PDB file of C-alpha atoms in Angstrom:
ATOM      1  CA  MET A   1       0.000   0.000   0.000  1.00 70.00           C
ATOM      2  CA  ALA A   2       2.813   2.411   0.865  1.00 78.00           C
ATOM      3  CA  ARG A   3       4.503   1.646  -2.452  1.00 81.00           C
ATOM      4  CA  ARG A   4       1.332   2.526  -4.367  1.00 74.00           C
ATOM      5  CA  TRP A   5       1.027   5.891  -2.585  1.00 75.00           C
ATOM      6  CA  PHE A   6       4.706   6.574  -3.212  1.00 83.00           C
ATOM      7  CA  LEU A   7       4.308   5.888  -6.936  1.00 76.00           C
ATOM      8  CA  ALA A   8       1.135   7.987  -7.114  1.00 74.00           C
ATOM      9  CA  GLY A   9       2.866  10.862  -5.342  1.00 78.00           C
ATOM     10  CA  LEU A  10       5.879  10.571  -7.622  1.00 81.00           C
ATOM     11  CA  PHE A  11       3.646  10.612 -10.702  1.00 76.00           C
ATOM     12  CA  LEU A  12       1.710  13.659  -9.482  1.00 75.00           C
ATOM     13  CA  ALA A  13       4.926  15.499  -8.566  1.00 80.00           C
ATOM     14  CA  PHE A  14       6.280  14.774 -12.049  1.00 77.00           C
ATOM     15  CA  LEU A  15       3.107  16.090 -13.674  1.00 75.00           C
ATOM     16  CA  LEU A  16       3.037  19.159 -11.453  1.00 75.00           C
ATOM     17  CA  LEU A  17       6.617  19.968 -12.413  1.00 79.00           C
ATOM     18  CA  GLY A  18       5.637  19.378 -16.027  1.00 76.00           C
ATOM     19  CA  GLY A  19       2.787  21.846 -15.638  1.00 76.00           C
ATOM     20  CA  PHE A  20       5.104  24.515 -14.251  1.00 78.00           C
ATOM     21  CA  HIS A  21       7.552  23.767 -17.059  1.00 77.00           C
ATOM     22  CA  VAL A  22       4.778  24.350 -19.619  1.00 76.00           C
ATOM     23  CA  ALA A  23       3.735  27.541 -17.789  1.00 74.00           C
ATOM     24  CA  ALA A  24       7.290  28.845 -17.986  1.00 75.00           C
ATOM     25  CA  LEU A  25       7.828  27.980 -21.658  1.00 74.00           C
ATOM     26  CA  ILE A  26       4.640  28.822 -23.532  1.00 74.00           C
ATOM     27  CA  SER A  27       4.527  32.183 -25.237  1.00 69.00           C
ATOM     28  CA  ASP A  28       2.410  35.053 -23.980  1.00 67.00           C
ATOM     29  CA  GLY A  29      -1.168  34.862 -25.089  1.00 66.00           C
ATOM     30  CA  ASP A  30      -3.697  37.653 -25.421  1.00 65.00           C
ATOM     31  CA  SER A  31      -5.560  36.602 -22.298  1.00 71.00           C
ATOM     32  CA  ASP A  32      -2.445  36.456 -20.104  1.00 78.00           C
ATOM     33  CA  GLY A  33      -1.750  40.162 -20.162  1.00 79.00           C
ATOM     34  CA  HIS A  34      -5.427  41.056 -19.973  1.00 79.00           C
ATOM     35  CA  TYR A  35      -6.075  38.992 -16.848  1.00 82.00           C
ATOM     36  CA  LEU A  36      -2.797  39.988 -15.203  1.00 84.00           C
ATOM     37  CA  HIS A  37      -3.205  43.711 -15.789  1.00 83.00           C
ATOM     38  CA  HIS A  38      -6.904  43.903 -14.976  1.00 83.00           C
ATOM     39  CA  GLY A  39      -6.456  41.655 -11.934  1.00 85.00           C
ATOM     40  CA  TRP A  40      -3.660  43.890 -10.686  1.00 85.00           C
ATOM     41  CA  LEU A  41      -5.822  47.011 -11.113  1.00 87.00           C
ATOM     42  CA  ILE A  42      -8.863  45.396  -9.476  1.00 85.00           C
ATOM     43  CA  MET A  43      -6.907  44.214  -6.447  1.00 86.00           C
ATOM     44  CA  ARG A  44      -5.439  47.710  -6.006  1.00 85.00           C
ATOM     45  CA  GLY A  45      -8.911  49.277  -6.239  1.00 85.00           C
ATOM     46  CA  GLU A  46      -8.131  51.214  -9.413  1.00 84.00           C
ATOM     47  CA  LEU A  47     -10.663  49.432 -11.611  1.00 80.00           C
ATOM     48  CA  SER A  48     -14.093  47.906 -11.270  1.00 77.00           C
ATOM     49  CA  LEU A  49     -15.349  45.422 -13.833  1.00 69.00           C
ATOM     50  CA  TYR A  50     -18.812  46.852 -13.398  1.00 72.00           C
ATOM     51  CA  GLU A  51     -17.969  50.302 -14.780  1.00 68.00           C
ATOM     52  CA  ASN A  52     -19.756  51.461 -17.900  1.00 65.00           C
ATOM     53  CA  SER A  53     -16.412  51.901 -19.675  1.00 64.00           C
ATOM     54  CA  GLN A  54     -15.774  48.134 -19.482  1.00 62.00           C
ATOM     55  CA  THR A  55     -17.492  46.356 -22.350  1.00 58.00           C
ATOM     56  CA  GLY A  56     -18.559  42.731 -22.300  1.00 58.00           C
ATOM     57  CA  HIS A  57     -19.606  40.369 -19.555  1.00 59.00           C
ATOM     58  CA  ARG A  58     -16.983  39.262 -17.062  1.00 65.00           C
ATOM     59  CA  THR A  59     -16.896  36.960 -14.115  1.00 71.00           C
ATOM     60  CA  ILE A  60     -14.858  38.678 -11.465  1.00 76.00           C
ATOM     61  CA  PHE A  61     -13.416  35.711  -9.548  1.00 79.00           C
ATOM     62  CA  PRO A  62     -10.645  34.841 -12.069  1.00 82.00           C
ATOM     63  CA  TYR A  63      -9.502  38.451 -12.012  1.00 83.00           C
ATOM     64  CA  TRP A  64      -9.377  38.391  -8.218  1.00 84.00           C
ATOM     65  CA  LEU A  65      -7.416  35.141  -8.164  1.00 85.00           C
ATOM     66  CA  ILE A  66      -4.875  36.224 -10.752  1.00 86.00           C
ATOM     67  CA  GLY A  67      -4.739  39.732  -9.284  1.00 88.00           C
ATOM     68  CA  LEU A  68      -4.016  38.209  -5.880  1.00 89.00           C
ATOM     69  CA  SER A  69      -0.989  36.482  -7.378  1.00 88.00           C
ATOM     70  CA  GLN A  70       0.241  39.860  -8.606  1.00 88.00           C
ATOM     71  CA  VAL A  71      -0.247  41.478  -5.208  1.00 89.00           C
ATOM     72  CA  LEU A  72       1.455  38.642  -3.310  1.00 91.00           C
ATOM     73  CA  PHE A  73       4.397  38.034  -5.668  1.00 90.00           C
ATOM     74  CA  GLY A  74       4.653  41.270  -7.639  1.00 87.00           C
ATOM     75  CA  PRO A  75       4.075  41.663 -11.358  1.00 86.00           C
ATOM     76  CA  SER A  76       4.931  38.230 -12.696  1.00 85.00           C
ATOM     77  CA  LEU A  77       3.570  36.216 -15.588  1.00 85.00           C
ATOM     78  CA  LEU A  78       4.672  32.969 -13.967  1.00 86.00           C
ATOM     79  CA  ALA A  79       2.897  33.794 -10.681  1.00 87.00           C
ATOM     80  CA  GLY A  80      -0.403  34.374 -12.499  1.00 87.00           C
ATOM     81  CA  ARG A  81       0.019  31.171 -14.463  1.00 86.00           C
ATOM     82  CA  ALA A  82       0.930  29.248 -11.301  1.00 86.00           C
ATOM     83  CA  PHE A  83      -2.313  30.286  -9.591  1.00 87.00           C
ATOM     84  CA  SER A  84      -4.328  29.164 -12.620  1.00 86.00           C
ATOM     85  CA  LEU A  85      -2.356  25.913 -12.825  1.00 87.00           C
ATOM     86  CA  LEU A  86      -2.882  25.158  -9.138  1.00 88.00           C
ATOM     87  CA  ALA A  87      -6.634  25.793  -9.463  1.00 89.00           C
ATOM     88  CA  GLY A  88      -6.743  23.312 -12.353  1.00 88.00           C
ATOM     89  CA  TRP A  89      -4.767  20.738 -10.389  1.00 87.00           C
ATOM     90  CA  ALA A  90      -7.090  21.169  -7.411  1.00 91.00           C
ATOM     91  CA  GLY A  91      -9.971  20.485  -9.796  1.00 91.00           C
ATOM     92  CA  LEU A  92      -8.244  17.310 -10.965  1.00 88.00           C
ATOM     93  CA  LEU A  93      -7.873  16.094  -7.388  1.00 88.00           C
ATOM     94  CA  ILE A  94     -11.515  16.886  -6.613  1.00 92.00           C
ATOM     95  CA  LEU A  95     -12.637  15.029  -9.736  1.00 90.00           C
ATOM     96  CA  TRP A  96     -10.424  12.081  -8.783  1.00 88.00           C
ATOM     97  CA  ARG A  97     -12.045  11.980  -5.352  1.00 88.00           C
ATOM     98  CA  ALA A  98     -15.563  12.232  -6.791  1.00 90.00           C
ATOM     99  CA  THR A  99     -14.953   9.449  -9.322  1.00 90.00           C
ATOM    100  CA  HIS A 100     -13.280   7.328  -6.676  1.00 87.00           C
ATOM    101  CA  ARG A 101     -16.301   7.752  -4.415  1.00 88.00           C
ATOM    102  CA  ALA A 102     -18.879   7.049  -7.126  1.00 89.00           C
ATOM    103  CA  LEU A 103     -17.232   4.298  -9.166  1.00 90.00           C
ATOM    104  CA  GLY A 104     -14.431   2.911  -7.021  1.00 89.00           C
ATOM    105  CA  GLU A 105     -10.675   3.258  -6.743  1.00 85.00           C
ATOM    106  CA  PRO A 106      -9.706   1.959 -10.218  1.00 87.00           C
ATOM    107  CA  ALA A 107     -12.080   4.367 -11.989  1.00 89.00           C
ATOM    108  CA  GLY A 108     -10.914   7.334  -9.906  1.00 86.00           C
ATOM    109  CA  THR A 109      -7.260   6.555 -10.505  1.00 83.00           C
ATOM    110  CA  LEU A 110      -7.784   6.034 -14.234  1.00 85.00           C
ATOM    111  CA  THR A 111      -9.690   9.329 -14.474  1.00 86.00           C
ATOM    112  CA  LEU A 112      -6.872  11.185 -12.743  1.00 82.00           C
ATOM    113  CA  LEU A 113      -4.139   9.569 -14.824  1.00 80.00           C
ATOM    114  CA  LEU A 114      -5.892  10.174 -18.139  1.00 84.00           C
ATOM    115  CA  LEU A 115      -6.735  13.794 -17.447  1.00 83.00           C
ATOM    116  CA  ALA A 116      -3.440  14.656 -15.756  1.00 78.00           C
ATOM    117  CA  SER A 117      -1.407  13.268 -18.643  1.00 76.00           C
ATOM    118  CA  SER A 118      -3.266  15.311 -21.271  1.00 78.00           C
ATOM    119  CA  GLN A 119      -0.919  17.977 -22.556  1.00 72.00           C
ATOM    120  CA  TYR A 120      -3.882  19.822 -24.053  1.00 75.00           C
ATOM    121  CA  LEU A 121      -5.468  20.136 -20.625  1.00 78.00           C
ATOM    122  CA  LEU A 122      -2.185  21.087 -18.967  1.00 76.00           C
ATOM    123  CA  SER A 123      -1.547  23.815 -21.514  1.00 78.00           C
ATOM    124  CA  HIS A 124      -4.972  25.337 -20.785  1.00 80.00           C
ATOM    125  CA  PHE A 125      -4.308  25.264 -17.044  1.00 82.00           C
ATOM    126  CA  ALA A 126      -0.917  26.916 -17.553  1.00 81.00           C
ATOM    127  CA  VAL A 127      -2.383  30.148 -18.978  1.00 83.00           C
ATOM    128  CA  ALA A 128      -3.153  33.069 -16.673  1.00 82.00           C
ATOM    129  CA  ALA A 129      -6.879  33.027 -17.451  1.00 83.00           C
ATOM    130  CA  PHE A 130     -10.077  31.380 -16.289  1.00 84.00           C
ATOM    131  CA  HIS A 131      -9.466  27.834 -17.638  1.00 84.00           C
ATOM    132  CA  GLY A 132      -8.030  26.219 -14.504  1.00 85.00           C
ATOM    133  CA  LEU A 133     -10.519  27.955 -12.259  1.00 87.00           C
ATOM    134  CA  ALA A 134     -13.463  26.963 -14.456  1.00 88.00           C
ATOM    135  CA  PHE A 135     -12.340  23.330 -14.337  1.00 89.00           C
ATOM    136  CA  PHE A 136     -12.070  23.602 -10.550  1.00 92.00           C
ATOM    137  CA  TRP A 137     -15.685  24.826 -10.219  1.00 91.00           C
ATOM    138  CA  VAL A 138     -17.041  22.152 -12.578  1.00 90.00           C
ATOM    139  CA  ALA A 139     -15.181  19.421 -10.668  1.00 91.00           C
ATOM    140  CA  LEU A 140     -16.426  20.797  -7.355  1.00 93.00           C
ATOM    141  CA  GLY A 141     -19.980  20.753  -8.700  1.00 92.00           C
ATOM    142  CA  ALA A 142     -19.559  17.137  -9.811  1.00 89.00           C
ATOM    143  CA  TRP A 143     -18.229  16.220  -6.386  1.00 90.00           C
ATOM    144  CA  PHE A 144     -21.239  17.833  -4.666  1.00 91.00           C
ATOM    145  CA  LEU A 145     -23.653  16.031  -6.994  1.00 89.00           C
ATOM    146  CA  ILE A 146     -22.001  12.691  -6.341  1.00 85.00           C
ATOM    147  CA  ALA A 147     -21.747  13.328  -2.594  1.00 81.00           C
ATOM    148  CA  SER A 148     -25.410  14.291  -2.313  1.00 82.00           C
ATOM    149  CA  ASP A 149     -26.475  11.299  -4.442  1.00 73.00           C
ATOM    150  CA  SER A 150     -24.676   8.788  -2.226  1.00 63.00           C
ATOM    151  CA  GLN A 151     -26.334   9.936   1.016  1.00 58.00           C
TER     152      GLN A 151
END
């Protein structure tokens, strides 16, 4: 049993390092600068997303999360990407737990391994935008549905 947990931890550590490697290497996208700059301004109280000058519809939580990374660690692209990546990884762990609870240990482990090894998914998590956070909320919703169904 201890060997299995060691191998699972080693695999997750490898994938987490891979995610940070992707976050450090991918080029700047349009959404990176937008979320970083607006998040920084929102956290400093210099901008409100509900002003009439701001066009479009925005959910404010990703800006707060990425802006918090800028306040805590200073203006840094990697810090904003790390917060998004960690939110995505937290979503993966929540989804693993939900699948494990609903369908058993093999299904939960297979779900985690398949999703965590997807480079497409990792590259979306590694962008300073809403992708990782959106996955986190969807996984949390799935966990609540499964938890309420099993009671």
